[in-house]
XYZ file of C-alpha atoms in Angstrom:
627
model
C -4.699 24.282 -2.770
C -8.390 24.471 -3.699
C -9.204 22.553 -0.485
C -8.233 25.607 1.567
C -9.350 28.474 -0.680
C -13.040 29.361 -0.948
C -12.792 30.401 -4.611
C -10.149 28.247 -6.265
C -10.356 30.395 -9.400
C -8.630 33.206 -7.483
C -5.355 31.240 -7.549
C -2.823 32.278 -10.189
C -0.300 29.615 -11.288
C 3.176 30.444 -12.634
C 5.578 27.911 -14.125
C 8.880 27.964 -15.999
C 10.495 24.984 -17.711
C 13.579 24.645 -19.893
C 12.762 21.431 -21.774
C 10.240 22.136 -24.494
C 8.356 18.839 -24.200
C 7.924 19.251 -20.443
C 6.981 22.897 -20.915
C 4.210 21.896 -23.334
C 2.930 19.309 -20.876
C 2.894 21.795 -17.995
C -0.005 23.904 -19.202
C -1.920 20.831 -20.369
C -1.513 19.216 -16.956
C -2.814 22.295 -15.140
C -5.832 22.602 -17.467
C -6.646 18.906 -16.956
C -6.754 19.579 -13.205
C -9.581 22.049 -13.724
C -7.538 25.259 -13.585
C -8.768 28.043 -15.863
C -6.368 28.889 -18.722
C -6.532 32.582 -17.723
C -5.003 31.640 -14.356
C -2.000 29.899 -15.907
C 1.188 31.763 -16.827
C 3.959 29.544 -18.220
C 7.339 30.347 -19.765
C 9.804 28.230 -21.708
C 13.137 29.324 -20.287
C 16.255 28.581 -18.247
C 15.411 29.459 -14.635
C 19.043 29.953 -13.597
C 19.953 32.166 -16.569
C 16.668 33.995 -17.037
C 15.138 35.104 -13.760
C 11.415 35.634 -13.694
C 10.463 39.267 -13.424
C 6.908 39.325 -14.666
C 6.346 41.220 -17.935
C 4.162 41.200 -21.017
C 5.994 39.753 -24.027
C 4.844 42.592 -26.326
C 6.092 45.348 -23.952
C 8.764 43.905 -21.598
C 10.222 47.306 -20.518
C 7.092 49.188 -19.448
C 5.301 46.143 -18.008
C 8.265 44.958 -15.917
C 7.183 43.864 -12.462
C 9.232 41.530 -10.216
C 7.236 38.423 -9.414
C 6.557 37.539 -5.763
C 4.222 34.680 -4.947
C 2.557 33.141 -1.908
C 3.882 29.607 -2.427
C 6.437 27.757 -4.528
C 6.545 24.022 -5.275
C 9.738 22.958 -7.017
C 11.331 19.716 -8.209
C 14.461 20.834 -10.112
C 16.962 18.494 -11.816
C 19.291 17.104 -9.149
C 22.921 18.302 -8.958
C 22.822 19.847 -12.419
C 25.898 21.624 -13.769
C 25.535 25.396 -14.209
C 27.687 28.466 -14.774
C 27.881 30.797 -11.736
C 30.215 33.239 -13.528
C 29.274 36.924 -12.963
C 26.231 35.983 -10.869
C 27.551 37.200 -7.513
C 25.459 40.387 -7.875
C 22.306 38.555 -8.909
C 19.834 39.528 -6.144
C 18.670 35.923 -5.901
C 22.102 34.733 -4.736
C 23.803 37.840 -3.327
C 22.675 37.322 0.297
C 23.648 33.664 0.591
C 26.376 32.790 -1.928
C 26.811 30.992 -5.235
C 26.227 27.265 -5.647
C 29.259 25.349 -7.018
C 29.621 24.955 -10.776
C 28.917 21.189 -10.677
C 25.811 21.303 -8.490
C 23.031 23.820 -9.030
C 20.772 22.495 -6.237
C 21.152 25.580 -4.037
C 20.916 27.893 -7.040
C 17.396 26.586 -7.707
C 16.553 26.809 -4.004
C 17.703 30.437 -3.720
C 15.802 31.356 -6.871
C 12.603 29.989 -5.314
C 13.236 31.648 -1.943
C 13.819 35.031 -3.596
C 10.405 34.949 -5.257
C 8.194 34.196 -2.250
C 6.435 37.002 -0.382
C 7.406 37.939 3.211
C 4.669 35.610 4.521
C 5.203 33.051 1.752
C 6.318 29.418 1.873
C 8.273 27.192 -0.489
C 8.931 23.465 -0.806
C 11.676 21.978 -2.934
C 12.709 18.375 -3.635
C 16.488 17.859 -3.535
C 19.068 15.084 -3.075
C 20.329 14.349 0.459
C 23.727 15.851 -0.361
C 22.454 19.403 0.138
C 22.105 18.625 3.853
C 25.760 17.856 4.538
C 28.051 18.770 1.617
C 30.703 21.361 2.474
C 32.403 24.113 0.456
C 30.136 26.691 -1.160
C 27.053 24.624 -0.329
C 28.042 24.431 3.341
C 28.368 28.226 3.431
C 24.960 28.733 1.789
C 23.371 26.269 4.213
C 24.930 28.113 7.177
C 23.614 31.457 5.893
C 20.124 30.039 5.395
C 20.097 28.649 8.943
C 21.462 31.811 10.541
C 18.929 33.894 8.638
C 16.192 31.576 9.904
C 14.827 30.374 6.568
C 14.962 26.558 6.856
C 11.713 25.504 8.499
C 11.477 21.741 7.878
C 13.414 18.884 6.291
C 11.555 15.720 5.281
C 13.439 12.581 4.286
C 11.624 10.561 1.611
C 11.917 6.871 0.645
C 14.288 5.860 -2.128
C 12.942 5.115 -5.592
C 9.736 7.143 -5.454
C 10.484 9.267 -8.538
C 10.666 7.935 -12.075
C 14.088 8.283 -13.621
C 16.066 8.130 -10.377
C 16.280 5.649 -7.539
C 18.173 7.869 -5.085
C 16.496 8.881 -1.811
C 15.483 12.529 -1.760
C 14.304 15.168 0.679
C 11.716 17.906 0.772
C 12.977 21.157 2.249
C 10.441 23.727 3.447
C 11.640 27.328 3.663
C 9.995 30.614 4.613
C 10.983 34.267 4.389
C 9.860 35.107 7.916
C 9.415 32.642 10.787
C 8.444 33.211 14.435
C 10.555 30.244 15.605
C 14.282 29.601 15.120
C 14.335 25.799 15.258
C 14.147 23.315 12.377
C 11.807 20.336 12.232
C 13.488 17.213 10.865
C 11.330 14.257 9.764
C 12.488 10.841 8.608
C 9.641 9.710 6.353
C 11.787 7.156 4.536
C 10.141 4.105 6.118
C 6.534 4.827 5.176
C 5.706 3.549 1.695
C 4.358 0.607 -0.300
C 5.953 -1.194 -3.220
C 4.245 -0.545 -6.541
C 5.967 -2.420 -9.343
C 9.615 -1.405 -9.346
C 8.937 1.844 -7.517
C 8.054 2.821 -3.966
C 4.962 4.935 -3.368
C 3.886 7.150 -0.486
C 0.399 6.176 0.664
C -2.163 8.812 1.581
C -1.623 7.883 5.253
C 2.155 8.344 4.907
C 1.621 11.810 3.445
C -0.929 12.761 6.093
C 1.366 11.574 8.901
C 4.086 13.870 7.550
C 1.741 16.812 6.948
C 0.228 16.566 10.445
C 3.699 16.418 12.000
C 4.751 19.527 10.066
C 1.598 21.380 11.135
C 2.009 20.456 14.820
C 5.844 20.508 14.859
C 5.891 17.385 17.003
C 8.719 15.307 18.429
C 7.892 11.673 17.613
C 10.299 8.890 18.517
C 12.074 7.442 15.466
C 10.143 9.810 13.186
C 10.646 13.502 13.924
C 12.532 15.986 16.065
C 12.397 19.743 16.523
C 16.079 20.759 16.505
C 17.305 24.016 18.010
C 19.590 26.294 16.045
C 22.181 25.872 18.789
C 22.268 22.093 18.234
C 22.638 22.620 14.499
C 25.515 25.048 15.121
C 27.183 22.461 17.355
C 26.973 20.023 14.440
C 28.729 22.493 12.080
C 25.450 23.220 10.263
C 25.254 19.602 9.116
C 21.564 18.749 8.631
C 21.965 15.072 7.747
C 18.783 13.435 9.041
C 20.322 10.454 10.942
C 22.244 12.941 13.150
C 18.931 14.007 14.656
C 16.375 11.236 14.013
C 17.336 7.584 14.435
C 14.690 5.568 12.589
C 16.722 2.352 12.440
C 15.122 -0.817 13.776
C 16.514 -2.403 16.908
C 18.767 -5.362 16.155
C 17.346 -8.646 17.437
C 19.117 -9.879 20.545
C 19.259 -13.364 22.042
C 19.316 -14.097 25.757
C 22.170 -16.521 26.554
C 20.511 -18.150 29.572
C 17.206 -18.718 27.731
C 19.103 -20.085 24.733
C 20.818 -22.652 26.975
C 18.045 -23.517 29.438
C 14.782 -22.217 27.926
C 12.151 -19.846 29.251
C 11.137 -16.400 27.976
C 13.203 -13.451 29.313
C 11.082 -10.893 31.163
C 13.127 -8.093 29.604
C 11.941 -9.152 26.121
C 8.363 -9.364 27.350
C 8.698 -5.792 28.670
C 9.596 -4.652 25.145
C 5.898 -5.144 24.403
C 5.209 -2.463 27.016
C 2.475 -0.557 25.116
C 0.353 -3.729 25.045
C 0.703 -4.283 28.794
C -0.238 -0.631 29.428
C -3.357 -1.021 27.309
C -4.209 -4.447 28.767
C -2.907 -4.256 32.390
C -4.034 -7.750 33.456
C -3.138 -9.627 30.291
C 0.519 -10.292 31.076
C -0.328 -12.143 34.314
C -2.984 -14.118 32.450
C -0.751 -15.540 29.733
C 2.616 -15.924 31.485
C 3.447 -18.154 34.476
C 4.541 -16.487 37.708
C 8.146 -17.093 38.782
C 10.854 -15.715 41.063
C 13.416 -15.785 38.235
C 13.618 -13.318 35.325
C 12.381 -16.075 32.982
C 8.802 -17.263 32.472
C 6.754 -19.638 30.299
C 3.461 -19.268 28.484
C 0.488 -20.811 30.238
C -0.829 -24.096 28.860
C -3.596 -24.029 26.263
C -4.501 -22.300 23.013
C -2.781 -18.954 23.590
C -4.709 -17.276 20.770
C -8.058 -18.154 22.343
C -6.815 -17.255 25.840
C -5.761 -13.770 24.654
C -8.929 -13.144 22.654
C -11.151 -14.105 25.599
C -9.193 -12.190 28.251
C -11.233 -9.501 30.044
C -9.023 -6.503 29.054
C -9.155 -7.547 25.403
C -12.936 -7.831 25.485
C -13.224 -4.369 27.059
C -10.874 -2.971 24.395
C -13.067 -4.355 21.610
C -16.210 -3.074 23.298
C -14.720 0.426 23.655
C -13.731 0.425 19.991
C -17.215 -0.710 18.956
C -18.725 2.044 21.137
C -16.439 4.697 19.575
C -17.618 3.757 16.086
C -21.150 2.742 17.063
C -22.820 5.642 15.235
C -20.173 6.084 12.523
C -22.226 4.265 9.906
C -25.218 6.538 10.533
C -22.886 9.559 10.577
C -21.691 8.634 7.059
C -25.255 8.019 5.900
C -26.257 11.496 7.081
C -23.316 13.112 5.261
C -23.275 11.094 2.040
C -26.770 9.717 1.464
C -29.125 12.224 3.048
C -27.183 15.305 1.940
C -25.473 14.253 -1.298
C -25.834 17.681 -2.871
C -24.171 19.406 0.098
C -21.017 17.278 0.214
C -17.939 19.478 -0.348
C -15.820 16.920 -2.181
C -12.512 18.831 -1.990
C -12.541 19.073 1.823
C -14.687 16.074 2.784
C -11.858 13.580 3.297
C -10.076 15.957 5.696
C -13.262 16.468 7.708
C -13.853 12.725 7.903
C -10.275 12.076 8.997
C -10.720 14.566 11.853
C -13.861 12.698 12.914
C -12.070 9.331 12.807
C -9.125 10.724 14.792
C -11.506 12.055 17.473
C -13.159 8.637 17.787
C -9.754 6.999 18.231
C -8.423 9.574 20.699
C -9.072 7.373 23.752
C -8.544 4.022 22.026
C -4.988 2.787 22.732
C -2.665 1.126 20.208
C -4.824 1.630 17.104
C -2.844 3.655 14.544
C -5.131 6.492 13.484
C -3.261 6.810 10.194
C -3.997 3.186 9.406
C -7.680 4.008 9.903
C -7.308 7.051 7.648
C -5.758 4.837 4.961
C -8.860 2.639 5.004
C -10.960 5.727 4.322
C -8.646 6.891 1.558
C -8.697 3.459 -0.108
C -12.402 3.958 -0.835
C -12.711 7.731 -0.968
C -11.611 8.291 -4.580
C -14.392 6.011 -5.885
C -16.958 7.496 -3.508
C -15.957 11.063 -4.430
C -16.259 10.215 -8.129
C -19.797 8.917 -7.610
C -20.847 11.955 -5.558
C -19.406 14.316 -8.174
C -21.459 12.628 -10.934
C -24.653 12.836 -8.849
C -24.040 16.504 -8.042
C -23.357 17.279 -11.708
C -26.004 15.124 -13.408
C -28.643 14.722 -10.733
C -29.888 11.711 -8.778
C -31.162 10.006 -11.940
C -27.523 9.328 -12.882
C -27.651 6.448 -10.380
C -30.133 4.697 -12.693
C -28.028 5.067 -15.842
C -25.939 2.478 -17.646
C -23.171 3.175 -20.157
C -21.717 1.065 -22.971
C -18.764 -1.054 -21.846
C -16.081 -0.274 -24.411
C -13.040 -2.510 -24.874
C -10.108 -2.409 -27.271
C -9.994 -5.232 -29.802
C -7.756 -5.859 -32.776
C -9.444 -5.853 -36.167
C -7.415 -6.174 -39.333
C -4.236 -5.446 -37.382
C -5.696 -2.274 -35.832
C -7.057 -1.677 -32.345
C -10.652 -0.512 -32.294
C -13.096 0.269 -29.511
C -16.057 -2.110 -29.507
C -18.966 -2.450 -27.119
C -19.131 -5.514 -24.899
C -22.255 -5.123 -22.810
C -22.975 -2.391 -20.269
C -21.656 -0.794 -17.086
C -23.540 0.967 -14.335
C -22.627 4.645 -14.338
C -22.608 4.561 -10.533
C -24.229 1.314 -9.355
C -22.056 -1.745 -10.167
C -23.702 -4.665 -11.938
C -22.320 -7.258 -9.512
C -23.725 -5.357 -6.507
C -27.233 -5.319 -8.036
C -26.945 -9.027 -8.802
C -25.841 -9.928 -5.262
C -28.491 -7.765 -3.579
C -31.527 -7.719 -5.910
C -31.110 -10.731 -8.219
C -29.830 -13.223 -5.653
C -31.462 -16.389 -7.002
C -30.209 -15.945 -10.556
C -26.783 -14.844 -9.336
C -26.437 -17.814 -6.970
C -27.577 -20.313 -9.622
C -24.942 -18.959 -12.019
C -22.217 -19.054 -9.348
C -23.018 -22.696 -8.543
C -22.559 -23.633 -12.187
C -19.285 -21.669 -12.369
C -18.035 -23.388 -9.206
C -18.898 -26.810 -10.598
C -17.135 -25.946 -13.859
C -14.078 -24.979 -11.833
C -14.059 -28.395 -10.110
C -13.975 -30.456 -13.309
C -10.248 -29.951 -14.194
C -9.227 -31.439 -10.826
C -11.569 -34.406 -11.473
C -9.806 -34.941 -14.802
C -6.484 -34.977 -12.931
C -7.784 -37.568 -10.466
C -8.889 -39.778 -13.363
C -5.493 -39.498 -15.035
C -3.767 -40.381 -11.742
C -5.979 -43.465 -11.426
C -4.865 -44.839 -14.825
C -2.362 -47.679 -14.808
C 0.890 -47.322 -16.758
C -0.487 -49.761 -19.334
C -3.674 -47.706 -19.721
C -1.608 -44.530 -20.151
C 0.314 -46.148 -23.006
C -2.827 -46.007 -25.174
C -3.394 -42.784 -27.119
C -6.175 -41.455 -24.892
C -3.778 -38.865 -23.365
C -1.774 -36.089 -25.021
C 2.011 -36.213 -25.370
C 2.519 -34.771 -21.863
C 0.115 -37.277 -20.293
C -1.721 -34.426 -18.536
C -4.979 -34.219 -20.558
C -7.409 -36.555 -22.255
C -7.839 -36.574 -26.063
C -11.594 -36.780 -26.572
C -11.621 -38.483 -29.972
C -9.125 -41.099 -28.842
C -11.202 -41.835 -25.724
C -14.302 -42.528 -27.864
C -12.251 -44.706 -30.206
C -10.725 -46.658 -27.304
C -14.095 -47.232 -25.683
C -15.425 -48.753 -28.905
C -12.398 -51.071 -29.037
C -12.730 -52.129 -25.407
C -16.443 -52.888 -25.666
C -15.727 -55.159 -28.636
C -13.233 -57.198 -26.595
C -13.973 -59.971 -24.136
C -14.817 -58.256 -20.866
C -12.373 -58.827 -18.032
C -12.165 -57.087 -14.657
C -9.289 -54.892 -15.921
C -11.167 -53.938 -19.101
C -14.297 -53.200 -17.070
C -12.368 -50.833 -14.792
C -10.748 -49.131 -17.803
C -14.141 -48.665 -19.464
C -15.535 -47.230 -16.224
C -12.735 -44.629 -16.085
C -13.252 -43.615 -19.697
C -17.016 -43.420 -19.176
C -16.378 -41.071 -16.248
C -14.257 -38.882 -18.507
C -16.927 -38.739 -21.211
C -19.570 -37.932 -18.610
C -17.408 -35.126 -17.232
C -16.604 -33.831 -20.725
C -20.318 -33.700 -21.576
C -21.111 -31.988 -18.284
C -18.314 -29.469 -18.914
C -19.623 -28.686 -22.397
C -23.208 -28.305 -21.150
C -22.094 -26.101 -18.253
C -20.143 -23.748 -20.526
C -23.176 -23.355 -22.763
C -25.577 -22.759 -19.868
C -23.185 -20.333 -18.142
C -22.822 -18.301 -21.321
C -26.612 -18.155 -21.784
C -27.303 -17.311 -18.140
C -24.536 -14.680 -18.012
C -26.062 -12.933 -21.006
C -29.581 -13.117 -19.573
C -28.464 -11.940 -16.122
C -26.471 -9.082 -17.662
C -29.511 -7.776 -19.565
C -31.743 -8.330 -16.538
C -29.307 -6.304 -14.414
C -29.272 -3.478 -16.956
C -33.061 -3.320 -16.875
C -33.104 -3.526 -13.076
C -30.694 -0.580 -12.706
C -32.717 1.542 -15.122
C -35.868 0.905 -13.073
C -34.522 1.132 -9.542
C -36.707 2.734 -6.877
C -35.050 5.641 -5.045
C -34.879 3.691 -1.774
C -33.196 0.799 -3.573
C -30.563 3.231 -4.874
C -29.893 4.519 -1.339
C -29.590 0.953 -0.039
C -27.146 0.029 -2.811
C -25.065 3.183 -2.285
C -25.011 2.365 1.429
C -23.526 -1.045 0.588
C -21.055 0.338 -1.963
C -19.845 3.416 -0.093
C -20.241 2.599 3.581
C -20.477 -1.181 3.970
C -16.927 -2.028 2.892
C -15.441 0.876 4.853
C -17.211 -0.133 8.068
C -16.109 -3.739 7.653
C -12.486 -2.631 7.180
C -12.565 -0.310 10.195
C -13.956 -3.003 12.480
C -11.087 -5.274 11.431
C -8.570 -2.888 13.055
C -8.865 -4.254 16.627
C -8.835 -7.826 15.301
C -5.657 -7.152 13.328
C -4.001 -5.567 16.359
C -4.882 -8.532 18.597
C -3.618 -10.967 15.952
C -0.332 -9.032 15.836
C -0.018 -9.322 19.617
C -0.698 -13.076 19.458
C 1.984 -13.441 16.773
C 4.509 -11.502 18.886
C 3.825 -13.598 21.990
C 4.007 -16.858 20.041
C 7.210 -15.619 18.421
C 8.821 -15.153 21.846
C 7.849 -18.676 22.828
C 9.162 -20.198 19.594
C 12.397 -18.202 19.840
C 13.502 -20.061 22.998
C 11.435 -23.242 22.628
C 14.425 -25.332 21.562
C 17.431 -24.958 23.873
C 21.066 -25.698 23.216
C 20.760 -28.847 25.331
C 17.761 -30.007 23.264
C 19.780 -29.615 20.085
C 22.783 -31.335 21.672
C 20.584 -34.261 22.734
C 19.118 -34.565 19.224
C 22.625 -34.595 17.748
C 23.707 -37.308 20.208
C 20.653 -39.452 19.435
C 21.278 -39.066 15.712
C 24.941 -40.017 16.126
C 24.037 -43.123 18.156
C 21.427 -44.141 15.600
C 23.925 -43.705 12.763
C 26.611 -45.636 14.718
C 24.166 -48.539 15.189
C 23.525 -48.642 11.444
C 27.262 -48.987 10.780
C 27.199 -52.446 12.418
C 24.956 -53.660 9.566
C 27.386 -52.573 6.840
C 29.854 -54.957 5.169
C 33.003 -54.402 3.123
C 36.616 -55.391 2.697
C 39.275 -55.080 5.396
C 39.947 -51.406 4.732
C 36.271 -50.465 4.502
C 35.630 -52.024 7.906
C 38.606 -50.223 9.484
C 37.322 -46.924 8.114
C 33.772 -47.606 9.347
C 35.092 -48.607 12.760
C 37.005 -45.327 13.068
C 33.939 -43.345 11.948
C 31.779 -45.158 14.530
C 34.258 -44.335 17.278
C 34.207 -40.697 16.193
C 30.413 -40.599 16.336
C 30.361 -42.129 19.809
C 33.128 -39.861 21.059
C 35.452 -42.762 21.832
């Protein structure tokens, strides 16, 4: 909310919660989000039994004032039992009807709707059942539609809330609306897996929010539905009735399956690509009079990437974002103190969307997600600089870790962390020689285990029977190797003994190198860490700007310029997939089966057995040969 209000301290927050633990957390949560305690009014009560007229606890009669607010956000318990007895005159429910005893979903909704101002808005999270269940709920839904209160319905993915895996919806309602239609959005497909739960990404949320703001019809995502259509569907608002977001079932062309070739109709399903690259299709597919074609000969990936339309596409993208890096430098580096953190991401997204307006195929929300992936860290850095001053960029803080001591966890310091500038960035950019020397040692140390494995594999079974390896025969035992070497050198030298000694010498050499490397790496890590700390504390201002440029802007620019490459790679994969789909025909498979049968029949002639075995083999051979 503070993104859209000049003085966020003018916002008053009201909350009511029945469960005491959750009630106690409510106020704490709001305070932690930077909201002043004076702007928070919370009550521990049953929303359905105790409506919220606003009053002072010490004088409830004289201070009584019904509460009407600008906006309500609500996530009530789903399908909770309640008692509607004697509530038909309750002003919250009187206009629309009483929710059934076993499901209080609409009771919570009507409570929220009652308390918003004439120009107010409310959002409520509910189970899908409220969209189509009949009885009392069906009547309430009809009344809400006919009275023009239901503005938008948003279907959410399953398993995005802790404690329940059911898919849910967000319903947006208003007291007064200029339009009479209802926007229905199926947002159930946009999410990422995060552990056992699904999570809406920032781009998924923005896609939904933008669609709500523009009230757009988007194929397989959203539809603006007239009241008349809803009436014709008996006031059933179930999302699949209006928005079909299901994926097309894969089909197989019978002719291509039998004889090969790629069906033109399946190529045309990639229509958006051919519109964006009008000459590409003729470049990569052979011309034919039939409705089936083949890919041209050669490396199709290279042919596509070097095609003229593709090159122009990449050039246009590069031109659109040619000055984006400098644009970010001007906003973030040259005017750090003026960055409005709360609204900056929205402003940047608008800029990115404008740059992509004439670039086909690139999903602008994918580009926004790249920004959002980095923005939280960038915003945190800018906030520290605005609060503490530019010198904060040259500060380091103790790196505290939890360690167990005497059965208890305690915080102990393990080195330092840059308050804003990361240690590894300083090492890569300003301490390159020391950093590279350390990395080379770490890489060599990482190679040694595989060299041990090669040595073990080279041992003969007889050599492995000695006690130089552990019980699993997958690691050397250092003491036993030394002991065995002494024994072998005391024996008469043969070629076998010489080879065995050589292998054990290689192990000892590697073991010594490994020990020395670990010691040197530890020493150099410590020295480099302290050197980095000192370097950060003595950075020149220009060095800070250069490092912030790398940290804030470098990664983002690299990610953005991967978008056209990713899109082209997707196209290549789709084209190659079409070729592979029909590469092996039915007749090819039939021929392979026949060749296998003939080969197996020929092998039968080499088999021997008694009289009955041979009769059985003869019959099997005849079967294979189709005789």
